[in-house]
């Protein structure tokens, strides 16, 4: 059972690689960004609260995302395995996640950092804005999201490095190659991976 976090700047491929890893390891992919966008689309009270901050590229309050994540992975029967994408995203959130993990014996096996140069991130985000029409992939918001990442999320790299779970991977090149690089690194960590037939 894999418990992993994808920790990387916007545009580095967290969503894409998160879905692929979740499929390979047979665990749910929990993306706070996707959950929030679904709430915005459905016009739920949470979505209404989140909308403006998301469009500006700012982080939502910890209380909001914590409830969202706990709903998905912790309520009723806490999940054994998961690939988290987009949470934790600040030291405060990491401390909450670590308390929860220690309480239920479900700390991360790996925190996967996807390394992509800033110029390429901006190019990818502009392309995604054109292709998918995501409101937060617009020039000014892209710059703000990258700044918020550097200020609030990047310090988590040291936090997880100190805890011995950080796995840094080159996030450039074809999607399949990035996945292979991640799998190669995860193969050195003691987690079960179901065979292809077990996944069906
Ligand atoms: P993402 O798709 O992961 O880039 O998330 C899109 C937006 O959702 C972010 O720019 C934030 O506004 C919000 N968001 C997602 N995850 C979190 C989180 N863990 N903490 C605060 N805000 C978040």
Tab-separated table of N, CA and C and ligand atoms in Angstrom, residues 10 14 31-34 36-37 50 53-55 57-62 65 69 85-90 93 128 134 136 145, ligand 1:
chain	number	residue	atom	x	y	z
A	10	UNK	N	2.955	24.431	-9.525
A	10	UNK	CA	1.893	24.292	-10.520
A	10	UNK	C	2.512	24.064	-11.891
A	14	UNK	N	1.855	17.215	-11.337
A	14	UNK	CA	1.342	16.499	-10.149
A	14	UNK	C	0.098	15.680	-10.491
A	31	UNK	N	-6.865	14.652	-5.120
A	31	UNK	CA	-6.333	15.956	-5.508
A	31	UNK	C	-7.221	17.050	-4.940
A	32	UNK	N	-6.649	17.875	-4.056
A	32	UNK	CA	-7.463	18.945	-3.464
A	32	UNK	C	-7.911	19.929	-4.548
A	33	UNK	N	-7.037	20.196	-5.530
A	33	UNK	CA	-7.413	21.121	-6.607
A	33	UNK	C	-8.628	20.593	-7.376
A	34	UNK	N	-8.616	19.290	-7.729
A	34	UNK	CA	-9.751	18.701	-8.462
A	34	UNK	C	-11.017	18.739	-7.615
A	36	UNK	N	-11.735	20.769	-5.223
A	36	UNK	CA	-12.213	22.154	-5.096
A	36	UNK	C	-12.875	22.619	-6.392
A	37	UNK	N	-12.266	22.280	-7.541
A	37	UNK	CA	-12.868	22.693	-8.829
A	37	UNK	C	-14.248	22.056	-9.001
A	50	UNK	N	-14.499	29.048	-2.047
A	50	UNK	CA	-13.164	28.817	-2.612
A	50	UNK	C	-12.895	29.615	-3.892
A	53	UNK	N	-10.655	32.982	-4.225
A	53	UNK	CA	-9.253	32.768	-3.848
A	53	UNK	C	-8.540	31.935	-4.901
A	54	UNK	N	-9.230	30.906	-5.411
A	54	UNK	CA	-8.611	30.053	-6.434
A	54	UNK	C	-8.321	30.850	-7.697
A	55	UNK	N	-9.273	31.683	-8.091
A	55	UNK	CA	-9.068	32.475	-9.312
A	55	UNK	C	-7.891	33.426	-9.160
A	57	UNK	N	-5.318	32.676	-7.372
A	57	UNK	CA	-4.113	31.869	-7.198
A	57	UNK	C	-3.605	31.873	-5.771
A	58	UNK	N	-4.471	32.249	-4.821
A	58	UNK	CA	-4.075	32.253	-3.402
A	58	UNK	C	-4.466	30.925	-2.763
A	59	UNK	N	-3.833	30.598	-1.635
A	59	UNK	CA	-4.210	29.376	-0.921
A	59	UNK	C	-5.489	29.589	-0.119
A	60	UNK	N	-6.266	28.532	0.039
A	60	UNK	CA	-7.463	28.591	0.871
A	60	UNK	C	-7.065	28.394	2.334
A	61	UNK	N	-7.962	28.795	3.260
A	61	UNK	CA	-7.626	28.585	4.685
A	61	UNK	C	-7.431	27.100	4.997
A	62	UNK	N	-6.512	26.804	5.942
A	62	UNK	CA	-6.201	25.416	6.313
A	62	UNK	C	-7.451	24.631	6.697
A	65	UNK	N	-9.337	23.189	3.570
A	65	UNK	CA	-8.721	22.054	2.874
A	65	UNK	C	-8.588	20.840	3.785
A	69	UNK	N	-9.860	17.100	2.835
A	69	UNK	CA	-8.982	15.932	2.773
A	69	UNK	C	-9.436	14.868	3.767
A	85	UNK	N	-2.360	14.778	-3.802
A	85	UNK	CA	-1.842	15.756	-4.771
A	85	UNK	C	-2.401	17.120	-4.375
A	86	UNK	N	-1.526	17.992	-3.914
A	86	UNK	CA	-1.964	19.348	-3.569
A	86	UNK	C	-2.196	19.587	-2.089
A	87	UNK	N	-2.032	18.591	-1.256
A	87	UNK	CA	-2.149	18.758	0.191
A	87	UNK	C	-1.194	17.792	0.873
A	88	UNK	N	-0.397	18.182	1.849
A	88	UNK	CA	-0.218	19.533	2.384
A	88	UNK	C	0.568	20.456	1.451
A	89	UNK	N	0.317	21.734	1.624
A	89	UNK	CA	0.903	22.754	0.756
A	89	UNK	C	1.539	23.883	1.570
A	90	UNK	N	1.566	23.736	2.865
A	90	UNK	CA	2.225	24.735	3.723
A	90	UNK	C	2.722	23.967	4.958
A	93	UNK	N	-0.055	23.026	7.291
A	93	UNK	CA	-0.820	21.867	6.816
A	93	UNK	C	-0.004	20.581	6.994
A	128	UNK	N	-1.934	25.015	-20.914
A	128	UNK	CA	-3.086	24.397	-20.263
A	128	UNK	C	-4.246	25.387	-20.198
A	134	UNK	N	-8.727	26.720	-17.911
A	134	UNK	CA	-8.716	26.890	-16.449
A	134	UNK	C	-8.501	28.354	-16.121
A	136	UNK	N	-7.467	29.843	-13.590
A	136	UNK	CA	-6.270	30.267	-12.853
A	136	UNK	C	-4.989	30.055	-13.654
A	145	UNK	N	0.655	32.224	-8.505
A	145	UNK	CA	0.669	30.841	-8.009
A	145	UNK	C	2.105	30.346	-7.818
B	1	LIG	P1	-4.008	22.862	-7.853
B	1	LIG	O1	-4.920	22.283	-8.879
B	1	LIG	O2	-3.411	21.832	-6.938
B	1	LIG	O3	-2.979	23.790	-8.426
B	1	LIG	O4	-4.946	23.764	-6.887
B	1	LIG	C1	-5.685	24.858	-7.411
B	1	LIG	C2	-6.002	25.855	-6.315
B	1	LIG	O5	-6.770	25.233	-5.260
B	1	LIG	C3	-4.809	26.459	-5.606
B	1	LIG	O6	-4.240	27.537	-6.334
B	1	LIG	C4	-5.445	26.911	-4.282
B	1	LIG	O7	-6.203	28.097	-4.467
B	1	LIG	C5	-6.413	25.786	-3.989
B	1	LIG	N1	-5.775	24.707	-3.185
B	1	LIG	C6	-5.553	23.414	-3.559
B	1	LIG	N2	-4.959	22.712	-2.578
B	1	LIG	C7	-4.816	23.580	-1.530
B	1	LIG	C8	-4.248	23.451	-0.218
B	1	LIG	N3	-3.718	22.312	0.217
B	1	LIG	N4	-4.260	24.555	0.571
B	1	LIG	C9	-4.794	25.706	0.173
B	1	LIG	N5	-5.323	25.903	-1.053
B	1	LIG	C10	-5.332	24.850	-1.913
